[in-house]
Short mmCIF file of C-alpha atoms in Angstrom, two decimals:
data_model
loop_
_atom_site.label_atom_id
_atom_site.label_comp_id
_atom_site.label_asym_id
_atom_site.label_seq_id
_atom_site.Cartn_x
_atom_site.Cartn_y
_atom_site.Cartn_z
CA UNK A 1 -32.42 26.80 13.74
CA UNK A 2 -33.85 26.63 17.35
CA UNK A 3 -36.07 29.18 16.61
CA UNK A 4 -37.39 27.43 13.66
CA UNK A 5 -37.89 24.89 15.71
CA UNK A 6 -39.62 26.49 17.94
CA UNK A 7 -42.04 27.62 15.29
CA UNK A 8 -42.78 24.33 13.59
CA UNK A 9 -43.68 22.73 17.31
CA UNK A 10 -45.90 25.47 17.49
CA UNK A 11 -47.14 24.23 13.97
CA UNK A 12 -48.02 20.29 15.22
CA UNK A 13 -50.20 21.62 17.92
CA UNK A 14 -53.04 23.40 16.06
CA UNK A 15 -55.85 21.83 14.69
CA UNK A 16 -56.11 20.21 11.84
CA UNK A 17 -52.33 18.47 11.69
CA UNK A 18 -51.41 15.21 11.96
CA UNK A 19 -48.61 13.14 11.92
CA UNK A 20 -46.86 10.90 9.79
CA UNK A 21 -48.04 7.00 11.06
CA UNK A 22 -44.67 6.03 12.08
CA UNK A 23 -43.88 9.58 13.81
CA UNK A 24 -46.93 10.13 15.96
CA UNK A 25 -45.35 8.14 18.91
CA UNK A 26 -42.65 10.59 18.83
CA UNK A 27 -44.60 13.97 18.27
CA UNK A 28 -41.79 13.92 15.05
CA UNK A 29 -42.16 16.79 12.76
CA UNK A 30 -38.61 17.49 11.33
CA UNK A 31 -35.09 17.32 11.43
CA UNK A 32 -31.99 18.77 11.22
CA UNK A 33 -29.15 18.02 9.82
CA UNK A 34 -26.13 20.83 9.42
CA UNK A 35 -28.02 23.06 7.00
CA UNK A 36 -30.35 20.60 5.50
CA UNK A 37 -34.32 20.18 6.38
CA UNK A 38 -36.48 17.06 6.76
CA UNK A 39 -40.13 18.08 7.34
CA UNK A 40 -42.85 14.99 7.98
CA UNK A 41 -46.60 14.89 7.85
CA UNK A 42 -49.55 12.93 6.87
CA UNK A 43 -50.36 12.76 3.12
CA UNK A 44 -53.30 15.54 3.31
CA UNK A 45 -53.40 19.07 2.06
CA UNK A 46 -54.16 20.39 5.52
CA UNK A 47 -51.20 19.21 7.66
CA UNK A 48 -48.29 19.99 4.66
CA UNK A 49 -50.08 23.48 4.85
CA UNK A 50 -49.50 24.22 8.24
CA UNK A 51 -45.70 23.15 7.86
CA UNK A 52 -45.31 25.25 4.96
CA UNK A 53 -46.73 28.11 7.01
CA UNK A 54 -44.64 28.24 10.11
CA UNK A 55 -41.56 27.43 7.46
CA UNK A 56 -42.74 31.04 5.32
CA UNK A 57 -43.57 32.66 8.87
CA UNK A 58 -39.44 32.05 10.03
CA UNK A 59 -38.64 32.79 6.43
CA UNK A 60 -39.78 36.79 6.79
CA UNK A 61 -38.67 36.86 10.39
CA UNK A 62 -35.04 35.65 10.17
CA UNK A 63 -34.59 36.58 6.24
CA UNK A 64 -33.59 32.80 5.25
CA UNK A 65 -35.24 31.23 1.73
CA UNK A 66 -35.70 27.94 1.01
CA UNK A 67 -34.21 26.74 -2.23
CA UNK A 68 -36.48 25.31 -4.14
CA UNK A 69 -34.17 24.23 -6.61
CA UNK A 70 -32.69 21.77 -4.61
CA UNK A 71 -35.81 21.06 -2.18
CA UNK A 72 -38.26 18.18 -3.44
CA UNK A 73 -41.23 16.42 -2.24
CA UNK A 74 -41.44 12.80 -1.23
CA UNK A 75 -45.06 10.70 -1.10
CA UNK A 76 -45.93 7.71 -0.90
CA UNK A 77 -49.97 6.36 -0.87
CA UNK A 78 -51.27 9.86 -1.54
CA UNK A 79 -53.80 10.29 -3.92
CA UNK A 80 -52.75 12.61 -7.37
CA UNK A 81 -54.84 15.29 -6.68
CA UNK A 82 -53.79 15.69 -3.05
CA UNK A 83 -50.33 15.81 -4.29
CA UNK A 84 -51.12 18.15 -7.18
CA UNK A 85 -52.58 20.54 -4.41
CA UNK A 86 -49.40 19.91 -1.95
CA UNK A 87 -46.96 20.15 -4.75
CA UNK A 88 -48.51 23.45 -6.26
CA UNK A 89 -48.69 25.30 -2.29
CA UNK A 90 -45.15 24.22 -1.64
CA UNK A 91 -43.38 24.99 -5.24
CA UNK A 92 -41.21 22.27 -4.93
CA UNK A 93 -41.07 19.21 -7.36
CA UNK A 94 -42.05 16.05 -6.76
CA UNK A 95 -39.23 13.05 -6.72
CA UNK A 96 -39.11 9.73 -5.82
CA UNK A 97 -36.80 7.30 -4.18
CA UNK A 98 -33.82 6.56 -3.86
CA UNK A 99 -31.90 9.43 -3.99
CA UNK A 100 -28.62 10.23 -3.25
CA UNK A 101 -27.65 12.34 0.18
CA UNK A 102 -23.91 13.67 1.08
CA UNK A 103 -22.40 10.64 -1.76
CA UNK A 104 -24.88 8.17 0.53
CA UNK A 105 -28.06 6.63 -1.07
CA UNK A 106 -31.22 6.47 0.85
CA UNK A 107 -33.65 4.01 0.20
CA UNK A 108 -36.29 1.78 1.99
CA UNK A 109 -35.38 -1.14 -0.26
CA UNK A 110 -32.24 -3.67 -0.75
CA UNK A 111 -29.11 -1.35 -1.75
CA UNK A 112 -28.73 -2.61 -5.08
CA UNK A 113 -25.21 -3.73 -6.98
CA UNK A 114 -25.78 -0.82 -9.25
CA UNK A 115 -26.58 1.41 -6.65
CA UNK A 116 -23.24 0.33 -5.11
CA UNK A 117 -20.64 0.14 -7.75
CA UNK A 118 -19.20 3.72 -7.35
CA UNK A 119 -17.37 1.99 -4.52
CA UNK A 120 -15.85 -0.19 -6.94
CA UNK A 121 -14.83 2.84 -9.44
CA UNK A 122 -13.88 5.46 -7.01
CA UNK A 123 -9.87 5.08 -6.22
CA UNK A 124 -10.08 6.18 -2.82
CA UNK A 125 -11.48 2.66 -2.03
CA UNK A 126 -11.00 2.44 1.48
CA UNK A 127 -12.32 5.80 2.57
CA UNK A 128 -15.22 5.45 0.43
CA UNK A 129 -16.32 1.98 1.99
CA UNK A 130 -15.47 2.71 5.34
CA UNK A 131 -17.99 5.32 5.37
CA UNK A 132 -20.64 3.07 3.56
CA UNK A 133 -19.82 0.22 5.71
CA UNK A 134 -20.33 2.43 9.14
CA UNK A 135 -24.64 2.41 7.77
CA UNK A 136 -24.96 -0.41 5.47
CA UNK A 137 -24.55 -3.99 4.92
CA UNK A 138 -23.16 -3.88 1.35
CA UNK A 139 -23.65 -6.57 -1.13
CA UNK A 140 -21.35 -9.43 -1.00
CA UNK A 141 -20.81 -9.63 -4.70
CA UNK A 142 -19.78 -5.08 -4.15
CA UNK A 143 -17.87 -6.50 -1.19
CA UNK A 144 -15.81 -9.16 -3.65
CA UNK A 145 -14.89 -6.58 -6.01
CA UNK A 146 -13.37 -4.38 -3.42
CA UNK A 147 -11.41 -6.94 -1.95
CA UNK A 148 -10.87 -8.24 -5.61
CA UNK A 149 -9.58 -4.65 -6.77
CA UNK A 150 -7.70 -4.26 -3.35
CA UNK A 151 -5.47 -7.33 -4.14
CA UNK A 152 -4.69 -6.14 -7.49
CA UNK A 153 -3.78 -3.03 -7.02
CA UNK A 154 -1.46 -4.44 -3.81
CA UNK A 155 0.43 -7.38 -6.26
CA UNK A 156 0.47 -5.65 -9.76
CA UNK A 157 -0.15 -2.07 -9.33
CA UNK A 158 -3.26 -1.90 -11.08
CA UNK A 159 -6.59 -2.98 -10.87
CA UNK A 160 -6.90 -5.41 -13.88
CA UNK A 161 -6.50 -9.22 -12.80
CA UNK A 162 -3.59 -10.50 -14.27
CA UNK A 163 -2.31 -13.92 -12.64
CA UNK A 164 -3.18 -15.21 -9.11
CA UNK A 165 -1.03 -13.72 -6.25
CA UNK A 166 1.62 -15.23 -4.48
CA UNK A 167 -0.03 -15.04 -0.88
CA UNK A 168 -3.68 -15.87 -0.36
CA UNK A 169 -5.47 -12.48 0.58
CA UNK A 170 -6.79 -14.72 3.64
CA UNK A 171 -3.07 -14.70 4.73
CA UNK A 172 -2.68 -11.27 3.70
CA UNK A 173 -5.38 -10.06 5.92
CA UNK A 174 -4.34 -11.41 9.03
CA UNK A 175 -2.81 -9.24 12.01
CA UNK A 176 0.91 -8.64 11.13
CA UNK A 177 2.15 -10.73 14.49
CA UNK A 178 0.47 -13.98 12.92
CA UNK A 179 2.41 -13.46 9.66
CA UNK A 180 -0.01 -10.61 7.44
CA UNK A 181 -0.02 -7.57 6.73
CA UNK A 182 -3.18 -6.06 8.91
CA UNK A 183 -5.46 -5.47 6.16
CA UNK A 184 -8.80 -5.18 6.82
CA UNK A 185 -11.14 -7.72 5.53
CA UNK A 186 -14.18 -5.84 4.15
CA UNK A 187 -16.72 -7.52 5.22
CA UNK A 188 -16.11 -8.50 8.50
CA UNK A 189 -15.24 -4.60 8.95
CA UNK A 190 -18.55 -3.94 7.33
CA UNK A 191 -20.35 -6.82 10.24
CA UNK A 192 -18.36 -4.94 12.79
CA UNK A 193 -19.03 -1.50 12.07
CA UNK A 194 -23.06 -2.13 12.04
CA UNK A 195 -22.90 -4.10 15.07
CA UNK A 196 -22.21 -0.79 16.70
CA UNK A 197 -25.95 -0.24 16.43
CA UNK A 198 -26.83 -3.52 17.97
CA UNK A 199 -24.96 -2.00 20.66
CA UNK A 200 -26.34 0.80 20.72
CA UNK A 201 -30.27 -0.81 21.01
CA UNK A 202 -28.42 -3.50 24.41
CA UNK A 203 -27.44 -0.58 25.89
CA UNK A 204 -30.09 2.13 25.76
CA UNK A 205 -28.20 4.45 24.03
CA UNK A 206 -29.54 8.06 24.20
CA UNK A 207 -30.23 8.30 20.51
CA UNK A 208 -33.59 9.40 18.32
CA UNK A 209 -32.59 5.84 16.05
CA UNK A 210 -32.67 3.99 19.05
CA UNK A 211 -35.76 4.90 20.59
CA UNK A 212 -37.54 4.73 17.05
CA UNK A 213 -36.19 1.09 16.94
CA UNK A 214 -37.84 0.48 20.32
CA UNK A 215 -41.15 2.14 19.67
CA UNK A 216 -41.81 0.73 16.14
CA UNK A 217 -39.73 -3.08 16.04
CA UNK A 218 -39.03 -3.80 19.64
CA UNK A 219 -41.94 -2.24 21.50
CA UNK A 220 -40.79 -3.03 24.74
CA UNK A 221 -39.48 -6.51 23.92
CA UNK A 222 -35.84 -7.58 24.99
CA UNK A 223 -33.28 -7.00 22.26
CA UNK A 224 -32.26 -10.59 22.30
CA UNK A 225 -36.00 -11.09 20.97
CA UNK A 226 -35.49 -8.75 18.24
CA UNK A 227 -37.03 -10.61 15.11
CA UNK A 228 -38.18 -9.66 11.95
CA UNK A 229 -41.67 -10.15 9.93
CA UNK A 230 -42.43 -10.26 6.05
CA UNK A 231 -43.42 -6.23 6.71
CA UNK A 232 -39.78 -5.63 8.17
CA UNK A 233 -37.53 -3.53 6.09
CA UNK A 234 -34.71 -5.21 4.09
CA UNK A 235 -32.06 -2.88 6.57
CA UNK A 236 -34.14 -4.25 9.42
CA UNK A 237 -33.87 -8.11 8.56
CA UNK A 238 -30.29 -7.62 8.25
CA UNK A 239 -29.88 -6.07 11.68
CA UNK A 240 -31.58 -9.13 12.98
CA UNK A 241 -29.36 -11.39 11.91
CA UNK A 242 -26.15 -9.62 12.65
CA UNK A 243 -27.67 -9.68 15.89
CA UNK A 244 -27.66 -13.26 16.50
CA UNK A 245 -23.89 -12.99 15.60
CA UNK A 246 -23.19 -10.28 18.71
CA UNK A 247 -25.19 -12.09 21.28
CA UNK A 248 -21.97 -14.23 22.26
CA UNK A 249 -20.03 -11.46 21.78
CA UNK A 250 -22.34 -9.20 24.05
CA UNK A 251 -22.62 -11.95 26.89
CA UNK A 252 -18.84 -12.40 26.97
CA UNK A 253 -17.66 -9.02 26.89
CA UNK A 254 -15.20 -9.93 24.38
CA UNK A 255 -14.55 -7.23 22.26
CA UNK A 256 -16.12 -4.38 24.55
CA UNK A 257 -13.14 -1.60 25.09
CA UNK A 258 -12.61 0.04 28.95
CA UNK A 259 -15.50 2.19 30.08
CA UNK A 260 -18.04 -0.39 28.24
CA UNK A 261 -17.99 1.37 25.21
CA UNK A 262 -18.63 -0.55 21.68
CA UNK A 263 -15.32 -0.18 19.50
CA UNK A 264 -14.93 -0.99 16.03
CA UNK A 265 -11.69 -2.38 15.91
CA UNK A 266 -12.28 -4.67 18.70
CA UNK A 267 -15.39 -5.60 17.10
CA UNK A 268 -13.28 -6.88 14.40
CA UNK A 269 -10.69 -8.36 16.23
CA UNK A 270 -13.70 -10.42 18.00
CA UNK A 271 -15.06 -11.57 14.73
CA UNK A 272 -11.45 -12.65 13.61
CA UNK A 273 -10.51 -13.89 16.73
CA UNK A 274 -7.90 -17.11 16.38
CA UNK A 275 -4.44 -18.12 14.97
CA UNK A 276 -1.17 -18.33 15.59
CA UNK A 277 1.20 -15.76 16.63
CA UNK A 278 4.48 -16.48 14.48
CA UNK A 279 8.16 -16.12 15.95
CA UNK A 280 9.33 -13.74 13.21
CA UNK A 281 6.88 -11.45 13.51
CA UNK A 282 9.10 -8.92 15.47
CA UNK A 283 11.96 -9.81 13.13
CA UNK A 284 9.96 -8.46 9.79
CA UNK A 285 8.07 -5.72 11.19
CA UNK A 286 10.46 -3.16 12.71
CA UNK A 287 10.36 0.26 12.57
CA UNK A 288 13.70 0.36 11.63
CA UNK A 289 13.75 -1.21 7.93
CA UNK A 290 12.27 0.38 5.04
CA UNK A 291 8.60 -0.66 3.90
CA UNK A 292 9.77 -2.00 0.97
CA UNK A 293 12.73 -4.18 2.97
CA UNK A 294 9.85 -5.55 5.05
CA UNK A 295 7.48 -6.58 2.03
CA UNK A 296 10.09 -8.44 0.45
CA UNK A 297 11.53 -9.89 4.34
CA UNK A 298 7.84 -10.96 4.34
CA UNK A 299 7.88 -12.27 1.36
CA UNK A 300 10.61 -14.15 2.51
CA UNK A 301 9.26 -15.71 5.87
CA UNK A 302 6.11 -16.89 3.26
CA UNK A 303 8.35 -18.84 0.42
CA UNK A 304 6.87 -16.63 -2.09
CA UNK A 305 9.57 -15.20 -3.99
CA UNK A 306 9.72 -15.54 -7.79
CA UNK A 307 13.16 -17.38 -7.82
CA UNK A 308 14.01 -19.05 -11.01
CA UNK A 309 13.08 -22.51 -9.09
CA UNK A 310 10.10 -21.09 -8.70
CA UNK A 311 9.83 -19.96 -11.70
CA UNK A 312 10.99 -23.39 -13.53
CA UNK A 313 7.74 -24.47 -11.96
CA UNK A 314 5.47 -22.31 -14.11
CA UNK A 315 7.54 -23.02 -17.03
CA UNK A 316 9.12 -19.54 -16.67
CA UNK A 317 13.04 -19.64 -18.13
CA UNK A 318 15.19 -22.23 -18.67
CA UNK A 319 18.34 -21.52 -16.42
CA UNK A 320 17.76 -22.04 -12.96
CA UNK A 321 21.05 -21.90 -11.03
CA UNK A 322 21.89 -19.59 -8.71
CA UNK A 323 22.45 -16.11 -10.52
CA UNK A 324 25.44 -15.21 -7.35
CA UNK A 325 27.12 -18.19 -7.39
CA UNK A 326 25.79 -20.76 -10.58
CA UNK A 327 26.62 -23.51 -8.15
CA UNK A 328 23.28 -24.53 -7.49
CA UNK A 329 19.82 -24.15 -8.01
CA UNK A 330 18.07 -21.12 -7.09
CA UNK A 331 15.43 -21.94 -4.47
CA UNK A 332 14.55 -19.48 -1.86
CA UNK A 333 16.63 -21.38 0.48
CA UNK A 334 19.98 -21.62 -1.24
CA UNK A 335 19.34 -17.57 -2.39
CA UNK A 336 19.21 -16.05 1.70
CA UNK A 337 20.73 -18.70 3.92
CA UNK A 338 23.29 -21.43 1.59
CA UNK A 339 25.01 -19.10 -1.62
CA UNK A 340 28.49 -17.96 -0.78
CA UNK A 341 27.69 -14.44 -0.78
CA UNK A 342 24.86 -15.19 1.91
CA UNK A 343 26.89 -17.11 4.15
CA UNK A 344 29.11 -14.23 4.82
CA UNK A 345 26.29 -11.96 5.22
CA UNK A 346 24.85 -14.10 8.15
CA UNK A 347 28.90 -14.75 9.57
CA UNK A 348 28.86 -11.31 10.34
CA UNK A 349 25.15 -11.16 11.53
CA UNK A 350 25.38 -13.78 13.92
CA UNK A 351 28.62 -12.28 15.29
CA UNK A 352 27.21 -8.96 15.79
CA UNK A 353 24.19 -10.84 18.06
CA UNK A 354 27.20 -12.54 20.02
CA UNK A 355 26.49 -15.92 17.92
CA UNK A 356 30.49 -17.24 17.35
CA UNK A 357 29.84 -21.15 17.58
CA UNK A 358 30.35 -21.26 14.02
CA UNK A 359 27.38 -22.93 13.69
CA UNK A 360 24.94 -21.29 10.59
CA UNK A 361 21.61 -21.56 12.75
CA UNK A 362 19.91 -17.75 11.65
CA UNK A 363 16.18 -18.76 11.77
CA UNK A 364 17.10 -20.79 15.79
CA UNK A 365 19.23 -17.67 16.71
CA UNK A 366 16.92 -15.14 15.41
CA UNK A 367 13.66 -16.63 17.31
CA UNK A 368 16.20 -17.10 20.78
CA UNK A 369 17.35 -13.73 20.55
CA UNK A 370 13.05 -12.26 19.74
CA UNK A 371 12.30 -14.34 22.22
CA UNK A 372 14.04 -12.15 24.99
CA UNK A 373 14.43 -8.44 25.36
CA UNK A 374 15.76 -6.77 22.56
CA UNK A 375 17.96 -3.78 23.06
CA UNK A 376 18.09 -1.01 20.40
CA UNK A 377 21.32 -2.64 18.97
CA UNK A 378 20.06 -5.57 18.58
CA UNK A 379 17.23 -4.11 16.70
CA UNK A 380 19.53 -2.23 14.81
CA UNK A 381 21.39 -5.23 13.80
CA UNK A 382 18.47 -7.43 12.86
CA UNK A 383 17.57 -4.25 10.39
CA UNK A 384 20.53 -4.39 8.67
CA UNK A 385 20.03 -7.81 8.34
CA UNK A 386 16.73 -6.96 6.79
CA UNK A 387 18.53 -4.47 4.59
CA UNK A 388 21.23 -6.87 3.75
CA UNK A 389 18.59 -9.51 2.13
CA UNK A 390 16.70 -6.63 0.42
CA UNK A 391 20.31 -6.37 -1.43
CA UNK A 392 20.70 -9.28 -2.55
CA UNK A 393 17.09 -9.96 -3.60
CA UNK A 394 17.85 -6.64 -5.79
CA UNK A 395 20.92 -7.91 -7.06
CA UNK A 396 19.11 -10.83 -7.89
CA UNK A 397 16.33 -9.21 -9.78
CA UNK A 398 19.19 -7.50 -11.86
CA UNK A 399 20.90 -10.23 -12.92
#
């Protein structure tokens, strides 16, 4: 491809070419990307010519044919005869955008909810919008429906609504030491993903987007005085207000990573920045329980089971004592720390921490013995712990 290169500089410098408007500054002809071609000119016959003439003249020295199949022609303010004439030397047809490129739409225009909703019905959700949300700001409403779909699929296993979850997805998406899970909310992943870019402008980066932003938007203007006009593309406008967003950010060096380099993650972290770190954090989320132990230990820590208390409240069932003992009602409470069954679960908990006062204290004991250093055994016995409530909320389930 150098070579080809080579040949269609050689092409801008005769006579009789000229430039696209917005690529003059930058003497931009083409680019490459992997094994894909983008060629740019001004709408006349002469200049598309002399591209398609340096393209045939490294097409019979290096043996390589363009496809014309999958090659079209975009135009915009031409006249129809021009284009007849450019269309008819090239062979190639003539299309219009958007148009899709590697699953990615390109447009000049606001990404539409249509053009977006094959992030809602792909299943690889996360993937999928990840890589969207790394060069767009998506649609809230496309943005809703992921997070709506998201939620489903994490309470019932599917992505039809059924009934409202037991933990607000706000809770849900907070960092698992302040009592969630760690997922991601989309769009402040989205915000912090394109503020890479606003970056990228503060710092100078060495890029061809970067200098194009400074030669057409910025011209030689601060990027704290980056605005945007009624020409401005719809991407553009968007950029400019993230940007008022990062300028505390940028000032404070908050979320920057060692070396000064723009990170993602601590992008996000900035943007979500706040709360409280909870005391059972290290409790729930050990590597020593089983995922499925943790959920429901989570579950736990939240008050969110589906006891029959709880269930009495929605009108569910019409017993509601304890299904272990039948000595009192079942609320969360009575189920883990008061039933008869429980109590000599934590006895011999508390004993294995070195706990023999007697004295049925597990949240106080658990948070004095996080609070210090916690040798493997310890771990080890707060697992089985974990493992021992899992039990009984299964024996529970099957009763």
């Amino acid at each position: 491809m150098e070579y080809l290169s080579r040949v269609l500089l050689v092409a801008q410098g005769f006579q009789g070419f000229r430039f696209h408007s917005l690529c003059r500054k930058f003497q931009l002809s083409h680019l490459f990307f992997a094994d894909d071609l983008l060629m740019f000119c001004y709408g006349d016959l002469s200049s598309a010519t002399l591209l398609l003439r340096a393209f045939l003249s490294f097409s019979e020295a290096s043996g390589l044919r363009m496809n014309v199949q999958k090659s079209c022609l975009y135009a915009n303010g031409v006249p129809a005869q021009v284009l007849q004439h450019i269309c008819s030397a090239a062979g190639m047809k003539l299309a219009s955008l958007p148009f899709s490129y590697l699953g990615v739409p390109i447009t000049a225009r606001k990404l539409s909810v249509l053009e977006c909703f094959v992030l809602v019905e792909k299943y690889v959700l996360a993937t999928l919008h990840n890589d969207w949300a790394r060069i767009f700001i998506l649609p809230k409403s496309i943005i809703k429906r992921i997070e709506d779909t998201c939620r489903n699929f994490l309470w019932r296993g599917s992505h039809i609504y059924i009934s409202s979850p037991p933990v607000a997805w706000d809770h849900v998406c907070k960092e698992p030491e302040m009592g969630g899970l760690g997922i991601r909310k989309a769009y402040e992943w989205n915000i912090a993903s394109v503020e890479k870019y606003i970056w990228w402008i503060a710092s100078k980066k060495d890029h061809l987007w970067v200098k194009w932003i400074n030669g057409i938007y910025l011209r030689g203007k601060d990027w704290r005085d980056m605005k945007c006009n009624v020409s401005s593309t719809w991407s553009w406008r968007r950029m400019c207000h993230v940007k008022e967003a990062l300028m505390d950010g940028y000032m404070g060096d908050w979320w920057l990573k060692v070396g000064n380099e723009y990170s993602v993650q601590h992008g996000y972290q900035w943007l979500n920045c706040g709360g409280t770190i909870v005391p059972w954090g290290q409790f729930v989320w050990n590597r020593l329980g089983l995922p499925r132990q943790r959920f429901i230990a989570w579950m736990v820590m939240h008050q969110r089971l589906y006891t029959k208390a709880r269930l009495a409240r929605f009108g569910v069932g019409n017993d509601s004592l304890c299904c272990l003992c039948a000595d009192a009602v079942e609320t969360q409470v009575h189920l883990f720390f008061e039933c008869i069954y429980s109590r000599k679960c934590i006895q011999i908990f508390l004993a294995k921490l070195g706990h023999f006062d007697g004295v049925l204290k597990l949240p106080e004991v658990i948070v004095d013995k996080m609070g210090r250093e916690i040798q493997c055994r310890c771990r080890a016995v707060v697992s089985e712990h974990v493992l021992a409530k899992y039990d009984e909320w299964v024996i529970h389930l099957g009763c």
